[in-house]
PDB file of C-alpha atoms in Angstrom:
ATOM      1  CA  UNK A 892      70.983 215.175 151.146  1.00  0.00           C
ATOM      2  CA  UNK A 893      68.341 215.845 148.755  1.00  0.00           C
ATOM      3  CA  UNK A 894      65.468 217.717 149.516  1.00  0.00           C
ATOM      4  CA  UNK A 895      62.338 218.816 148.115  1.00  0.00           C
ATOM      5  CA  UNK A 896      59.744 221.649 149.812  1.00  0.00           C
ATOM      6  CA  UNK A 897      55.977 221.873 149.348  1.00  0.00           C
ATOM      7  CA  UNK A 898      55.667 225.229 150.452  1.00  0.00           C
ATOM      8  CA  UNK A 899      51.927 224.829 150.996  1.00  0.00           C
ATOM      9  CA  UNK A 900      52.003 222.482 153.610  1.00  0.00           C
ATOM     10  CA  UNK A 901      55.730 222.532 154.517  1.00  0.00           C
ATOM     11  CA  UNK A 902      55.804 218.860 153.837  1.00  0.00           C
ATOM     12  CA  UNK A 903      59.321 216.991 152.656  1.00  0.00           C
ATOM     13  CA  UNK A 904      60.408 214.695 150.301  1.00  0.00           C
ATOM     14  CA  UNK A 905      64.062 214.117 151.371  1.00  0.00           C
ATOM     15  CA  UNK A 906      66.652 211.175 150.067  1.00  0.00           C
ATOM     16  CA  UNK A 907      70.544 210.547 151.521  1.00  0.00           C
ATOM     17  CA  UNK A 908      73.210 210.004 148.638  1.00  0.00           C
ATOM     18  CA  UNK A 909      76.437 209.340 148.909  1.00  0.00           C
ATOM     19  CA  UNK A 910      77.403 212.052 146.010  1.00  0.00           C
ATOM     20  CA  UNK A 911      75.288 214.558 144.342  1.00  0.00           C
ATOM     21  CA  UNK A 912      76.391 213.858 140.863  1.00  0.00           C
ATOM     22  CA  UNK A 913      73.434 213.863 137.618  1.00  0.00           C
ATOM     23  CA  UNK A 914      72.751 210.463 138.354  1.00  0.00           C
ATOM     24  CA  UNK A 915      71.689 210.709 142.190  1.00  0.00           C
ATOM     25  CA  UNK A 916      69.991 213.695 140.747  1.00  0.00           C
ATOM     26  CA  UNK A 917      68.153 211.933 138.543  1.00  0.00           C
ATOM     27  CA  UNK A 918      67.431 209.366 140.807  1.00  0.00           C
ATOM     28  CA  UNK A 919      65.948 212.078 143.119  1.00  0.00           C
ATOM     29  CA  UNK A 920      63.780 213.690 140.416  1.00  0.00           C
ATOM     30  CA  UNK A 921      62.284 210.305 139.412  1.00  0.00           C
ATOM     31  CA  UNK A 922      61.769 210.155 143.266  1.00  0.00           C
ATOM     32  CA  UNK A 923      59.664 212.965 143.497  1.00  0.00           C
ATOM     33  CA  UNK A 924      57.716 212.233 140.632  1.00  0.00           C
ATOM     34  CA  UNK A 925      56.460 208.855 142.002  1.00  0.00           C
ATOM     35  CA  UNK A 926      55.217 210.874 144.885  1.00  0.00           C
ATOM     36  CA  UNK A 927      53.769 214.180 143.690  1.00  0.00           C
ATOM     37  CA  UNK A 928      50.245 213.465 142.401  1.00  0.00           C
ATOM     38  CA  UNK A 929      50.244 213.260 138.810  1.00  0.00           C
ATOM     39  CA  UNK A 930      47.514 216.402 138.151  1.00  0.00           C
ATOM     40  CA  UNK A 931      49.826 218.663 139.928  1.00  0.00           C
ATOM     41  CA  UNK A 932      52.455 220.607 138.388  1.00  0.00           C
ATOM     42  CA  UNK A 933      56.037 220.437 139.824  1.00  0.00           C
ATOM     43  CA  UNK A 934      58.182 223.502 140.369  1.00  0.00           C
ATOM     44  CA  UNK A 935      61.885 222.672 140.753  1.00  0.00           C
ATOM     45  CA  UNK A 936      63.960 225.749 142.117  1.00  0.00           C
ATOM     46  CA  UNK A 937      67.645 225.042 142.164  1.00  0.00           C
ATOM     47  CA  UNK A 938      71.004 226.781 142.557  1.00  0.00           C
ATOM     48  CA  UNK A 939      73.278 226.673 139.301  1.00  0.00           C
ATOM     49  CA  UNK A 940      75.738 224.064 140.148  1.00  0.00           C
ATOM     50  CA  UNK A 941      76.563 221.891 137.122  1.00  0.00           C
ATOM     51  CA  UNK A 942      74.915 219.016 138.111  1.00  0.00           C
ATOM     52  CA  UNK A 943      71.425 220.407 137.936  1.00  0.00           C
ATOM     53  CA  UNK A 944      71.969 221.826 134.452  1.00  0.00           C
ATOM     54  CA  UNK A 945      73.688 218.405 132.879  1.00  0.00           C
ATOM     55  CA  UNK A 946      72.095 217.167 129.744  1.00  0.00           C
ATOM     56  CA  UNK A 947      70.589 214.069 130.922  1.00  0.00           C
ATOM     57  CA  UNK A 948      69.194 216.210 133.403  1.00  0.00           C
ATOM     58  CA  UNK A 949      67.865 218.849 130.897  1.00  0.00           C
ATOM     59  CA  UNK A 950      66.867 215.929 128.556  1.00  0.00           C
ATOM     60  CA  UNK A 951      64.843 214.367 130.954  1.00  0.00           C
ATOM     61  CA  UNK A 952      62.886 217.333 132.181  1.00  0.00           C
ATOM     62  CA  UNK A 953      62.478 218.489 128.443  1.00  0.00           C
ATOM     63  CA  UNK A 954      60.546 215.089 128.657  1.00  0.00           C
ATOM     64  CA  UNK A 955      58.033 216.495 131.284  1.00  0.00           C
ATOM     65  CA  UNK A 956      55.798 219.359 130.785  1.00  0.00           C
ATOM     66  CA  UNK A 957      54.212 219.464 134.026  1.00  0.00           C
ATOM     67  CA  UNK A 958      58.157 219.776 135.799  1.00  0.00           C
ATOM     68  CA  UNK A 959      58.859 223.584 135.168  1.00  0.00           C
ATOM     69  CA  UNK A 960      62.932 224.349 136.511  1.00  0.00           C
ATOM     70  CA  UNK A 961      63.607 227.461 138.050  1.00  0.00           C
ATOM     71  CA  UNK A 962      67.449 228.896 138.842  1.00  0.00           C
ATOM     72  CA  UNK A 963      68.378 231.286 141.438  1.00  0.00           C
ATOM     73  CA  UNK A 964      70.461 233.839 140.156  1.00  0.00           C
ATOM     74  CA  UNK A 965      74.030 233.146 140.384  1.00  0.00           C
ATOM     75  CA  UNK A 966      75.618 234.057 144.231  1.00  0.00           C
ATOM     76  CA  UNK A 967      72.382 233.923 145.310  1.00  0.00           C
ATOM     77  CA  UNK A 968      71.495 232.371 148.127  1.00  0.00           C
ATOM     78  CA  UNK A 969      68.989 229.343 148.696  1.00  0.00           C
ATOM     79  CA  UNK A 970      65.295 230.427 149.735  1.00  0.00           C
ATOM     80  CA  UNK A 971      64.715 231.589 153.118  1.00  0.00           C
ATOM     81  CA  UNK A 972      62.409 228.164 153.846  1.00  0.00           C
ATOM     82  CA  UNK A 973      64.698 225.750 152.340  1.00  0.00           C
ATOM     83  CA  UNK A 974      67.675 227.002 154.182  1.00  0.00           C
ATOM     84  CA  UNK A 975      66.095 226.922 157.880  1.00  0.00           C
ATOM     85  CA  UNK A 976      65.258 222.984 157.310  1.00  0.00           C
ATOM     86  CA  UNK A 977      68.862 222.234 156.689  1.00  0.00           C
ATOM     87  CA  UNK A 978      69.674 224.592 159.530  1.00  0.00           C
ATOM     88  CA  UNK A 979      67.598 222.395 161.548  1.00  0.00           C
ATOM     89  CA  UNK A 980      68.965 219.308 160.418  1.00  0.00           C
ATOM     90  CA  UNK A 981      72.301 220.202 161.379  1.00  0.00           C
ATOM     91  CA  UNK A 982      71.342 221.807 164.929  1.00  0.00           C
ATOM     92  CA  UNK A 983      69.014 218.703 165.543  1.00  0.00           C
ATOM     93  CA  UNK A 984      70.985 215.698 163.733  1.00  0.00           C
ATOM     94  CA  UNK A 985      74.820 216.827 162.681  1.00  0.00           C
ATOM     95  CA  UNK A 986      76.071 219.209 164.996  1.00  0.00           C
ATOM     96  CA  UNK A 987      77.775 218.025 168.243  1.00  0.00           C
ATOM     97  CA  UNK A 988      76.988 214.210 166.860  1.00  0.00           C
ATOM     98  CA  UNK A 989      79.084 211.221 167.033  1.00  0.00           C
ATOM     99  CA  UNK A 990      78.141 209.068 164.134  1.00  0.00           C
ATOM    100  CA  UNK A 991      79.490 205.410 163.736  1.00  0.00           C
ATOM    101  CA  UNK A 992      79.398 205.248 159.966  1.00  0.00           C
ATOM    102  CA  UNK A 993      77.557 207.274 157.187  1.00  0.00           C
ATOM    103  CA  UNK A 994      74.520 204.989 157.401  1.00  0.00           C
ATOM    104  CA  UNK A 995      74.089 205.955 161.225  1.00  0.00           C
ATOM    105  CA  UNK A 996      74.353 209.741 159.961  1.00  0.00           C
ATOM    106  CA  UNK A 997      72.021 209.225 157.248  1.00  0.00           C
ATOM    107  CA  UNK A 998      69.617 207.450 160.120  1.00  0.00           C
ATOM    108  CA  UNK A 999      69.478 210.014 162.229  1.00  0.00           C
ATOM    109  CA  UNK A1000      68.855 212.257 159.678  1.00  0.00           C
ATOM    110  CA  UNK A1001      65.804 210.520 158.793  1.00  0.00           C
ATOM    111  CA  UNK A1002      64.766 210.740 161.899  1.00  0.00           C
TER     112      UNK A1002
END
């Protein structure tokens, strides 16, 4: 799962992947893009993992002045908001589930 936080309104832009290598990555960047208005400026805070830091990755935000990247320190742990939504998704959707196939988890996810 992908997820993005507008910590203004608390609103989510959220995409199911089956891997989270730079490619779904980039998918998921282009992703929000097409739905942040194009005046705003995008703040992208991420943990260090390798895929976030690849050089298509880097290459493509270089590309992007109004995307500004954003690391927690290494060990860290995710912000406080960002870790309660997948808390709830996995009290709500995942825990105690019985899912028929990864497209049934990734349904009732979305929902």
């Amino acid at each position: 799962l992908f997820a993005a936080l507008n910590v203004l309104d608390g609103a989510i832009i959220a995409q199911c992947k089956p891997r989270h290598r730079h490619q779904e990555f980039l998918a998921f960047l282009r992703h929000i893009e097409a739905n942040v208005p194009p005046q705003l400026d995008i703040h992208l805070v991420v943990d260090n993992y390798a895929t976030h830091k690849h050089p298509k990755v880097r290459t493509w935000l270089a590309r992007r002045p109004r995307w500004h990247i954003h690391f927690t320190p290494t060990y860290a742990s995710w912000l406080n908001q960002v870790e309660r939504f997948f808390a709830l998704i996995t009290q709500r959707a995942i825990r105690r589930g019985s899912f028929d196939s990864t497209a049934d988890l990734v349904k009732k996810i979305d929902r």
